[in-house]
Short mmCIF file of C-alpha atoms and ligand atoms in Angstrom, two decimals:
data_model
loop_
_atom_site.label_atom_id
_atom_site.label_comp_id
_atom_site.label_asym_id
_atom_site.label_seq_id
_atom_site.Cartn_x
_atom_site.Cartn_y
_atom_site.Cartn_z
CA UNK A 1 25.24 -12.64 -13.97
CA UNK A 2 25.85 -10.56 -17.23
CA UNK A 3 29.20 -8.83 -17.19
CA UNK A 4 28.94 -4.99 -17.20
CA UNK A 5 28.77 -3.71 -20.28
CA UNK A 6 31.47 -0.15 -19.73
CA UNK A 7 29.79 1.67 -21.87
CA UNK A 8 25.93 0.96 -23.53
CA UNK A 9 22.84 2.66 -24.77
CA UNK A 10 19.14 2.15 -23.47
CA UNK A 11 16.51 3.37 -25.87
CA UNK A 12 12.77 4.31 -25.03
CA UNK A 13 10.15 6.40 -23.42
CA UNK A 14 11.31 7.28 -20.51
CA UNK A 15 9.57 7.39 -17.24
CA UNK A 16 11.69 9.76 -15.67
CA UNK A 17 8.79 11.35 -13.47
CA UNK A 18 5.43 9.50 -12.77
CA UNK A 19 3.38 12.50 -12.91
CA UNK A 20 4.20 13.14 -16.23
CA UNK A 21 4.12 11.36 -19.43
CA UNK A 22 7.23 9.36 -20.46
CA UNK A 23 8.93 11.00 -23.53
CA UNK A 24 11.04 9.69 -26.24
CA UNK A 25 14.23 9.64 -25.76
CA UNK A 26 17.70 6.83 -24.74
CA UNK A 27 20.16 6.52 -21.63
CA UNK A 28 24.26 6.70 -22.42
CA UNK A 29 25.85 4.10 -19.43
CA UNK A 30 29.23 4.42 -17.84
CA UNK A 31 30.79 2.13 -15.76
CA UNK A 32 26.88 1.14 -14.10
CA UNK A 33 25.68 4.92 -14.00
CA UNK A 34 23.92 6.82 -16.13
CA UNK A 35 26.01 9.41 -17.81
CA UNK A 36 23.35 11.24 -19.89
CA UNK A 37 19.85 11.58 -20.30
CA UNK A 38 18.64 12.59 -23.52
CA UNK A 39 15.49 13.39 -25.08
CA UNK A 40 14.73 12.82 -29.05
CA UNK A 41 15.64 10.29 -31.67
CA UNK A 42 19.10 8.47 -31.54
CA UNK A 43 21.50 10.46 -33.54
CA UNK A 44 23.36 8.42 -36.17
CA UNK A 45 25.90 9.17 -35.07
CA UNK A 46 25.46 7.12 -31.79
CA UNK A 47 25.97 3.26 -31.92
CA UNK A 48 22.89 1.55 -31.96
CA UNK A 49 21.10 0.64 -28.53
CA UNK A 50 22.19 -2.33 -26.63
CA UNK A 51 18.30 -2.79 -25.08
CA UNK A 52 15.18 -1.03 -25.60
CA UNK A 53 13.70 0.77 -28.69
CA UNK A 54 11.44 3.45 -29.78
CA UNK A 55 8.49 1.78 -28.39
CA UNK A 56 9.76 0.21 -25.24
CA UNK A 57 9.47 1.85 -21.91
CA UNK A 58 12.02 2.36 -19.61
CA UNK A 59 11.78 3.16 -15.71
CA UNK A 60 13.90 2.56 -12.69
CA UNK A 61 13.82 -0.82 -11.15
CA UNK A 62 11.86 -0.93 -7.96
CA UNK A 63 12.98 -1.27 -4.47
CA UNK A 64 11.53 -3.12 -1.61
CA UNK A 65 11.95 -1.32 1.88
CA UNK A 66 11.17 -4.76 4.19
CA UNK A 67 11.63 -7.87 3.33
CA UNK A 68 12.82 -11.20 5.45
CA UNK A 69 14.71 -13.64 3.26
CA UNK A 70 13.80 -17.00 5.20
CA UNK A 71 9.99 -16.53 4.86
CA UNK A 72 9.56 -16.67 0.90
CA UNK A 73 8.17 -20.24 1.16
CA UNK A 74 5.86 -19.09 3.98
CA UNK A 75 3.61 -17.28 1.98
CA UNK A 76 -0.11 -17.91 2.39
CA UNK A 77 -0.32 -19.71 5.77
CA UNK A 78 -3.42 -17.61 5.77
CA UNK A 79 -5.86 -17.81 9.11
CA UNK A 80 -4.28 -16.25 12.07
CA UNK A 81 -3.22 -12.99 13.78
CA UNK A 82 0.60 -12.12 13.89
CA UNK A 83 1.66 -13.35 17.13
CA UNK A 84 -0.16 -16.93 16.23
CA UNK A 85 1.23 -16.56 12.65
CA UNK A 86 5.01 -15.90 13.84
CA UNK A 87 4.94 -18.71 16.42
CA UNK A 88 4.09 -21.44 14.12
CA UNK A 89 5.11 -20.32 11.01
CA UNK A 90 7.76 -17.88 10.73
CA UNK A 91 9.87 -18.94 13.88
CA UNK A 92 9.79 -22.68 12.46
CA UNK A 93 10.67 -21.22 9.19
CA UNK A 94 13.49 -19.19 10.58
CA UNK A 95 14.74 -22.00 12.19
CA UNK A 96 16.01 -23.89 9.04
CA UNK A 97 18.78 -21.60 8.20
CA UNK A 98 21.00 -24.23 10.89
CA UNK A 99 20.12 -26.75 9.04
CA UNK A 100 21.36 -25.51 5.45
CA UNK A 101 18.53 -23.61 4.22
CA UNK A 102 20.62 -20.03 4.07
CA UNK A 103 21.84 -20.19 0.70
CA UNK A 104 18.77 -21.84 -0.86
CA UNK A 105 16.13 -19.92 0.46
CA UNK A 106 18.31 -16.48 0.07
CA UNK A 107 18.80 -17.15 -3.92
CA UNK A 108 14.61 -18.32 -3.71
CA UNK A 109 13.81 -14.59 -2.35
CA UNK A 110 16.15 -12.98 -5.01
CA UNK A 111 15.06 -14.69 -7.87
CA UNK A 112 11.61 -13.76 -7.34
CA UNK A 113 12.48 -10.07 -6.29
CA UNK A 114 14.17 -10.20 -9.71
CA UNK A 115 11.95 -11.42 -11.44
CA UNK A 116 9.25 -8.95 -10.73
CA UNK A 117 12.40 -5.98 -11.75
CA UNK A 118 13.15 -5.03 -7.57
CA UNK A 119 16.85 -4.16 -7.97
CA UNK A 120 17.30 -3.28 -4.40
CA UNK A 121 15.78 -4.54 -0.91
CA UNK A 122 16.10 -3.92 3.19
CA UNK A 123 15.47 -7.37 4.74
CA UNK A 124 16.06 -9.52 7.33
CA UNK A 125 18.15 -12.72 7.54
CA UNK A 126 17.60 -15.13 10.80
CA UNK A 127 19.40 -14.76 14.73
CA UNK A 128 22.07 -17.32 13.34
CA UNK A 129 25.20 -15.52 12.74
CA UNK A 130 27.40 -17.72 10.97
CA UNK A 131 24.38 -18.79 7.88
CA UNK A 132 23.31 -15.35 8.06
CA UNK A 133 26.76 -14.21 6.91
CA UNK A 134 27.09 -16.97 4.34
CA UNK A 135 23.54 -14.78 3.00
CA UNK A 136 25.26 -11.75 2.78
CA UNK A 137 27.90 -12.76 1.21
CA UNK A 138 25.98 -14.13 -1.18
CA UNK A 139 23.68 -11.09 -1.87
CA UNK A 140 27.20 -9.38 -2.13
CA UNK A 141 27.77 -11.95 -5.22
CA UNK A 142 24.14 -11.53 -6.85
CA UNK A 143 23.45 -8.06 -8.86
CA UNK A 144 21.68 -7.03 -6.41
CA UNK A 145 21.85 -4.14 -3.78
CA UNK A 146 21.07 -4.44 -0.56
CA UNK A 147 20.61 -3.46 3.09
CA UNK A 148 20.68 -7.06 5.39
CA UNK A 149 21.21 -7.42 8.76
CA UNK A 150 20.71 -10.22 11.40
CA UNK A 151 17.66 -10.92 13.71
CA UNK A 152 18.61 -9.52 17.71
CA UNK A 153 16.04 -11.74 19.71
CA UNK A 154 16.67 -13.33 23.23
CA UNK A 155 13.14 -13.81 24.10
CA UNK A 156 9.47 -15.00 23.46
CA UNK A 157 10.72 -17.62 20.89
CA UNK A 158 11.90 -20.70 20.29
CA UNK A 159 15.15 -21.69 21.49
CA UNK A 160 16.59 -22.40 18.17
CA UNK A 161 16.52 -18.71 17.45
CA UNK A 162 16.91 -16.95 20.81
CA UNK A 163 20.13 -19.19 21.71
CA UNK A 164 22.52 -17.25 19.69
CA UNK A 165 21.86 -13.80 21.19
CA UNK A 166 21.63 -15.50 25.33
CA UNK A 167 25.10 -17.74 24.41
CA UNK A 168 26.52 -14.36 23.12
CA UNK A 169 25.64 -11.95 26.06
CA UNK A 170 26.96 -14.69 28.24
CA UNK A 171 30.57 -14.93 26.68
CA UNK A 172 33.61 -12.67 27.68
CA UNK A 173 34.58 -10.38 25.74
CA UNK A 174 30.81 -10.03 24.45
CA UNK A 175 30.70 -9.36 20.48
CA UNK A 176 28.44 -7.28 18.87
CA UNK A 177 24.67 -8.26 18.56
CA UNK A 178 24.92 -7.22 14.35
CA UNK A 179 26.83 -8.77 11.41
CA UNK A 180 30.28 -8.16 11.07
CA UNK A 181 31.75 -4.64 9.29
CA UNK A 182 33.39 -6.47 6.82
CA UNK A 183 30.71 -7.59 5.20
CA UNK A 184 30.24 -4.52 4.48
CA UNK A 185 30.35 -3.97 0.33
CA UNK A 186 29.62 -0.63 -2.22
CA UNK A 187 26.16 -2.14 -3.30
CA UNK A 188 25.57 -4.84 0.28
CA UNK A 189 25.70 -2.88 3.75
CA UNK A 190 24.81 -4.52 7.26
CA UNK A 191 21.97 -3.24 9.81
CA UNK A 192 20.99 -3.99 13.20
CA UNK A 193 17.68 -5.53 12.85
CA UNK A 194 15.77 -6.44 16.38
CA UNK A 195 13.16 -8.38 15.54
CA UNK A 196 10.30 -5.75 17.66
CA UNK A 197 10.00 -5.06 20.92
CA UNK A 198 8.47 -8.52 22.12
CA UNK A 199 11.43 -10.41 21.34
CA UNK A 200 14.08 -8.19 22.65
CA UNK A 201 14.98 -7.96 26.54
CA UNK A 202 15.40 -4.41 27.20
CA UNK A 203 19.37 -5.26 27.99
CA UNK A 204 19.56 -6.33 24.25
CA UNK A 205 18.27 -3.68 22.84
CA UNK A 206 20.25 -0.92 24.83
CA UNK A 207 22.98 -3.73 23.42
CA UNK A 208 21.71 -3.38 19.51
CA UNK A 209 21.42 0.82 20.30
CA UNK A 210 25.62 1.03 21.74
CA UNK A 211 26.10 -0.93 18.33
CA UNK A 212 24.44 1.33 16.44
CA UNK A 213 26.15 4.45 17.65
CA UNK A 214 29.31 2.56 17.42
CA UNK A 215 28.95 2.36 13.67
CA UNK A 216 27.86 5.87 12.29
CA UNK A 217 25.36 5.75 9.67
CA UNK A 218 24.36 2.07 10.29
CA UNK A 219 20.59 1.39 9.76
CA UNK A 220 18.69 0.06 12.08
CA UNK A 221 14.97 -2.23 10.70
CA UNK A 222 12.41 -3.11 13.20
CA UNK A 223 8.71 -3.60 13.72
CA UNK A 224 6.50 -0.73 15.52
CA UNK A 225 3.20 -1.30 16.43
CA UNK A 226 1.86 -4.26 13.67
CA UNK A 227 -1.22 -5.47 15.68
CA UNK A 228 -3.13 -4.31 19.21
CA UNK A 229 -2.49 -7.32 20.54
CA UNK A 230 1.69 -6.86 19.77
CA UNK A 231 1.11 -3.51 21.42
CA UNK A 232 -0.99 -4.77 24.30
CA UNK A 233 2.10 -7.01 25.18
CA UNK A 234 5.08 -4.46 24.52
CA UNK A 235 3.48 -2.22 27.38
CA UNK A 236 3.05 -5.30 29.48
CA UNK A 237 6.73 -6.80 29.11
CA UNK A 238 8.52 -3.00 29.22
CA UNK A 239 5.85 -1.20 31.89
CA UNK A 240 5.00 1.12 29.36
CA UNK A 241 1.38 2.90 29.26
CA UNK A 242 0.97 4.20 26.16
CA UNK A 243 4.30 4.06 24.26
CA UNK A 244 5.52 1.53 22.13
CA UNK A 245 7.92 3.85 20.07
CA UNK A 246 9.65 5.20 23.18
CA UNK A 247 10.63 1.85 24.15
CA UNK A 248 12.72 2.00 20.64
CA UNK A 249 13.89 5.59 21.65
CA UNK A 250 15.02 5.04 25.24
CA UNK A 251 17.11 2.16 23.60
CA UNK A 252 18.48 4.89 20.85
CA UNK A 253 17.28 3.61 17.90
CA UNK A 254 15.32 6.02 16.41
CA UNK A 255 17.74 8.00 14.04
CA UNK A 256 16.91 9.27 10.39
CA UNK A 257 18.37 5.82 9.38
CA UNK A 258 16.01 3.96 10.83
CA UNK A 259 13.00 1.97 8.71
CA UNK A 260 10.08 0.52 10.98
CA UNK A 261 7.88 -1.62 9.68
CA UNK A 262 3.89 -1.06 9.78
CA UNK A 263 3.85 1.74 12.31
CA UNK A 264 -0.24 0.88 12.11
CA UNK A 265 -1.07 1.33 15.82
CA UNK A 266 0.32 4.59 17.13
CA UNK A 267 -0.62 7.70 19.14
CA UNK A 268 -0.01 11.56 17.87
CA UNK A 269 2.58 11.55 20.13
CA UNK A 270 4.66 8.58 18.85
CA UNK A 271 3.41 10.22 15.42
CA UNK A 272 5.41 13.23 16.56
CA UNK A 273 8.29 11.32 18.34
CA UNK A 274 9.00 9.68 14.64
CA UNK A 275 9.15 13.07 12.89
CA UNK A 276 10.95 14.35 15.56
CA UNK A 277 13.80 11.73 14.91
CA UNK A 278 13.11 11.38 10.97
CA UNK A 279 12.25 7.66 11.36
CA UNK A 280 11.20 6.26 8.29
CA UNK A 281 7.54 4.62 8.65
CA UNK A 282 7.63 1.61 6.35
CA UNK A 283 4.26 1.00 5.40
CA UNK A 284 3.15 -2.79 4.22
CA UNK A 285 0.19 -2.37 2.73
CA UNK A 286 -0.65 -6.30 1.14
CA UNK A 287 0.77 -7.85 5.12
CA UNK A 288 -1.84 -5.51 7.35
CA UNK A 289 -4.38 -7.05 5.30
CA UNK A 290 -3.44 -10.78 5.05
CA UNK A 291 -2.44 -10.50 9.22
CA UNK A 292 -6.25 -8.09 9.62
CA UNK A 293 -3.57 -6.20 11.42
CA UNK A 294 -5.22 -2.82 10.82
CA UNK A 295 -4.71 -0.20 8.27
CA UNK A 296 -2.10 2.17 7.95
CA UNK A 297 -3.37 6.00 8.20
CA UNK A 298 -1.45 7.83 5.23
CA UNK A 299 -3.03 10.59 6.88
CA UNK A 300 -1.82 10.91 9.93
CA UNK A 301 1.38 9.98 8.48
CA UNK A 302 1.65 12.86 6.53
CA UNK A 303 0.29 15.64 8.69
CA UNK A 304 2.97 14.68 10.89
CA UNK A 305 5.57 14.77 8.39
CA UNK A 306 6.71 11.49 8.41
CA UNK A 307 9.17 10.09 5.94
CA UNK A 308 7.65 6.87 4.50
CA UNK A 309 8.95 3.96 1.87
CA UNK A 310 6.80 0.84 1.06
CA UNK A 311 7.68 -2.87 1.94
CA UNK A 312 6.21 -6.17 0.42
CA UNK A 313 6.97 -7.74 4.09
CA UNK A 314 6.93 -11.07 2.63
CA UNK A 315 5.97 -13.57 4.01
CA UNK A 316 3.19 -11.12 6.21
CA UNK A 317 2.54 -9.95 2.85
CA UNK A 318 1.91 -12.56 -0.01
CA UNK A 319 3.42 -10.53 -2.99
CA UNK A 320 6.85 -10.09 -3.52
CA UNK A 321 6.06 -7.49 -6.80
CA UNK A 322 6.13 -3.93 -5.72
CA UNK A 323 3.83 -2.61 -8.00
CA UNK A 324 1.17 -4.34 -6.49
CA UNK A 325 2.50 -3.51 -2.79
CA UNK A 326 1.92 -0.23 -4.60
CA UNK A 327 -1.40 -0.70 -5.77
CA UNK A 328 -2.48 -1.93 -2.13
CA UNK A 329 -1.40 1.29 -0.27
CA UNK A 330 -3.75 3.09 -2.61
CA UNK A 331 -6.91 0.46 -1.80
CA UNK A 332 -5.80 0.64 2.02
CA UNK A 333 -6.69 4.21 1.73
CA UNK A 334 -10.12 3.95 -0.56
CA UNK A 335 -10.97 1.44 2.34
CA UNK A 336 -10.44 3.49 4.98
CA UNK A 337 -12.20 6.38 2.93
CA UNK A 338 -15.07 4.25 2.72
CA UNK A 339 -15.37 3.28 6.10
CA UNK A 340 -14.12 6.75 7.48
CA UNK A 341 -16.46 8.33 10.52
CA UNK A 342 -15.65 11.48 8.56
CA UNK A 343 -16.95 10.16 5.32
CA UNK A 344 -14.78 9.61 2.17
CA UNK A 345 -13.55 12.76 1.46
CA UNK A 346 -12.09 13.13 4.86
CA UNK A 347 -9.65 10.42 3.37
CA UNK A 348 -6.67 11.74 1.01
CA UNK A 349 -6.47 8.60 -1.32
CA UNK A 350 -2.47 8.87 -2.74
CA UNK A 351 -2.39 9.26 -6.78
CA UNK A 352 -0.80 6.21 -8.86
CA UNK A 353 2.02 8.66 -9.52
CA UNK A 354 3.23 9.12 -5.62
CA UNK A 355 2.88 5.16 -5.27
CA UNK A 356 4.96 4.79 -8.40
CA UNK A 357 7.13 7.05 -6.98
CA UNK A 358 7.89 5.36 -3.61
CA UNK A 359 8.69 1.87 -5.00
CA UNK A 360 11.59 3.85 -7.11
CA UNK A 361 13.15 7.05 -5.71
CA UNK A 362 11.20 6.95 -2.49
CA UNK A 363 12.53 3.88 -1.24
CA UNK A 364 15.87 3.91 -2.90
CA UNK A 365 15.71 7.30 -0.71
CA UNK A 366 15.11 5.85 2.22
CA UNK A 367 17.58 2.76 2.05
CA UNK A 368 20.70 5.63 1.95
CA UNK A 369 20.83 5.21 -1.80
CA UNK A 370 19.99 8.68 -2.77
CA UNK A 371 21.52 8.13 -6.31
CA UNK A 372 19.38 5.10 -7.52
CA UNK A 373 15.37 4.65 -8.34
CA UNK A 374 15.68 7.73 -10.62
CA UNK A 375 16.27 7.95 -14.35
CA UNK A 376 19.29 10.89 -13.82
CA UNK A 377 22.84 12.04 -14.78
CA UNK A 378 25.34 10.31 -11.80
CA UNK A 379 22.17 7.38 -10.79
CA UNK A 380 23.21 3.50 -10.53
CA UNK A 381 22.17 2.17 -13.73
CA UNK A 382 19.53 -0.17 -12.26
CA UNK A 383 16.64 0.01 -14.86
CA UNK A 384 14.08 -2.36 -16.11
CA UNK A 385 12.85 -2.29 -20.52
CA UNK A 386 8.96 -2.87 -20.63
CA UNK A 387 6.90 -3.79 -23.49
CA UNK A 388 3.80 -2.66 -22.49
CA UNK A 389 0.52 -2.15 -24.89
CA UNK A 390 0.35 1.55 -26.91
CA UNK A 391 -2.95 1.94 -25.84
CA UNK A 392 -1.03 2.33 -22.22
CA UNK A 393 0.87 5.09 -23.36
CA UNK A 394 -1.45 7.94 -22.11
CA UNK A 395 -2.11 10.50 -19.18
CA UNK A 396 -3.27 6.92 -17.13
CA UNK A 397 0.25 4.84 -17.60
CA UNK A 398 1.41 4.58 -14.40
CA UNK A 399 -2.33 3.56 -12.83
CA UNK A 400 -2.29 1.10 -15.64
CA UNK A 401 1.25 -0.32 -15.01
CA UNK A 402 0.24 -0.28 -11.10
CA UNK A 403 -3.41 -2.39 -11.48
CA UNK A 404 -2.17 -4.15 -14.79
CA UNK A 405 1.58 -5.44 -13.29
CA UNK A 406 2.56 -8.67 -14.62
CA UNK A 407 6.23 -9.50 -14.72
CA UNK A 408 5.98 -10.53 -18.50
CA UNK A 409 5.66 -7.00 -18.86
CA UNK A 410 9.81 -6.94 -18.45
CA UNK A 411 11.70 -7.34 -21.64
CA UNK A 412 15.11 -6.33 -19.71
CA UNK A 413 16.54 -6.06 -16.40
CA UNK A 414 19.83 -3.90 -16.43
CA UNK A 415 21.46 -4.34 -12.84
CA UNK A 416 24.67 -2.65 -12.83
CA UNK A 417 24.64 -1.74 -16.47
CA UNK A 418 24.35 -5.75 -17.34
CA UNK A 419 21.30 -7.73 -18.70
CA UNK A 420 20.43 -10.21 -15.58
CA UNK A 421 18.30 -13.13 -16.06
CA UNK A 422 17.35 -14.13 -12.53
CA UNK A 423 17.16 -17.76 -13.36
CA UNK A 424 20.51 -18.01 -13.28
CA UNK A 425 21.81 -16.49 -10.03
ZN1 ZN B 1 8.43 -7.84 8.73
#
């Protein structure tokens, strides 16, 4: 990794809000944050900027709201539904990280997030404390930022990956079912991440909900109602008749701090019971489709006033690049406009410029970091330079960045005020 630079200038068009055109203009760093925005030509008077130029863009770098770590080479195992999909190719997956796959599948997943300019991700690591600690602390080494925590499962799995959760309930005095504190770091913090529902006895998830309220303002990740056949199950193991997402609540994890992924299958009432607790609904556009899990309704989301990020949900979904996790949210809802009983227009199809939007400030937003994804006075200095074609630089930019994203579109990527190139992490 680059040193950071304590003080450096960042020239271009910036991007600084997606429903409006970018306009001339260059970024003063400080000590990783951006001390001034300012719009014009560089005065003379200002030394000469370290990246960028007049005809560069510059934007925030993008952050992925779900993510798991051991599944980037499990990409494309293409041909069954989740439950099928997670028995023979995650949970084998998963089950490397005892067998020294941690560290080389954790720098895999954050070379390619890098690569494609993500600065910041929520993700999961495996049940296996001690390797997933060795992942954290390497994350904590990386320029990147992020929000990791360890798989809680004791059930409906292999061994290799319930043991460490059924050997830890059983010892006296019993430790907690999440990472460590300590691992704790400004730009790496810990969450308690049950895998869903399925693979969590009801004793470890009241378990994962005592640790939660132990630590205030500790996130919590899950999965909430992916597929019908997930949900058909989750009423079957808990009793339940209709609700998945009270399951979660009766455990207490439902706070505003808590992301869960796909959300896809759920009643007005659950609807309700998220806004109610200012859940975040992580929707994963690019995995509903490669899993046919069902699409997401934006909709229904939004009447309810549900707080939302976006997640690439690799390896359910096949593209680690959030601009095209982007682009997918806005073809799940032109799908379900086509195919709506209430024909298109009873579909609201989101603009390029609110996708754009949630891959940057949105999720940043929702991952606690309320002062990063934005090009502002006091944000982390977490930007990517693009060299994109003039012809792009019009009233369409941001739909053309979103359906024309290629990575070689990056000239720079400035994690904590340094240039990183993610080969070498
Ligand atoms: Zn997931």
């Amino acid at each position: 990794m680059a040193p950071s630079n304590p003080s450096a200038v960042v020239q271009g068009r910036l991007l600084i809000d997606p429903a409006h055109p970018p306009e001339l203009g260059w970024l003063l760093l400080v000590d990783g944050r951006i001390a001034q925005v300012n719009l014009g030509e560089l005065p003379a008077s200002v030394a000469p900027p370290s990246w960028g130029g007049r005809d560069r863009l510059i934007v925030p770098a993008f952050t992925d709201a779900h993510t798991h770590l051991p599944q980037s080479g499990a990409i494309g195992c293409d041909g069954m539904p989740l439950l099928e999909w997670l028995d023979r190719v995650v949970f084998p997956a998963e089950s490397w990280w005892t067998r020294g796959r941690a560290i080389p599948d954790t720098r895999a997943a954050l070379r390619r997030m890098l690569r494609e300019g993500a600065a910041c991700f929520a993700g999961y690591l495996t049940s296996h404390p001690e390797p997933g600690a060795e992942a954290a602390s390497f994350i904590a080494r990386s320029p990147m930022r992020a929000l990791v925590g360890r798989v809680a499962m004791d059930r409906e799995a292999p061994d290799a990956l319930t043991a460490p959760d059924i050997e830890r309930a059983r010892r006296r005095p019993i430790s907690p079912p999440v990472l460590p504190e300590s691992l704790d770091t400004p730009r790496v913090r810990t969450s308690a991440n049950p895998r869903f529902a399925i693979a969590c006895s009801p004793e470890l998830l009241a378990e994962v909900g005592w640790a939660v309220r132990a630590r205030p303002g500790m996130f919590v990740q899950t999965h909430l109602a992916e597929s019908p056949d997930e949900c058909a199950r989750v009423r079957h193991l808990f009793h339940v008749e209709h609700s998945y997402t009270e399951v979660y609540d009766r455990a207490g994890l439902l706070t505003d701090r808590t992301l869960l992924a796909h959300c896809v299958h759920l009643t007005a009432s659950e609807w309700a019971l998220l806004a109610q607790r200012r859940c975040i609904a992580v929707h994963c556009p690019t995995a509903n489709l490669f899993l046919r899990s069902g699409f997401f309704d934006l909709d229904a989301a939004d009447a309810h006033g549900v707080r939302l990020a976006l997640g690439s949900d690799i390896a359910g979904g096949p593209d680690v690049a959030m601009p095209r996790v982007a682009r997918a949210m806005i073809e799940t809802a032109k799908i379900r406009a086509l195919t709506a009983p209430g024909g298109p227009a009873s579909v609201r199809i989101p603009t390029p410029a609110r996708a754009w939007d949630l891959i940057t400030r949105g999720n940043s937003d929702a991952l606690g970091w309320t002062d990063a994804g934005r090009l502002e006075v006091g944000a982390l200095a977490d930007l990517l330079v693009l060299r994109v074609p003039d012809a792009w630089m019009d009233e369409f930019l941001v739909g053309r960045l979103i359906y024309g994203w290629d990575h070689s579109l990056i000239e720079t990527r400035i994690l904590r005020a340094g240039a990183v190139n993610p080969d070498t992490i």
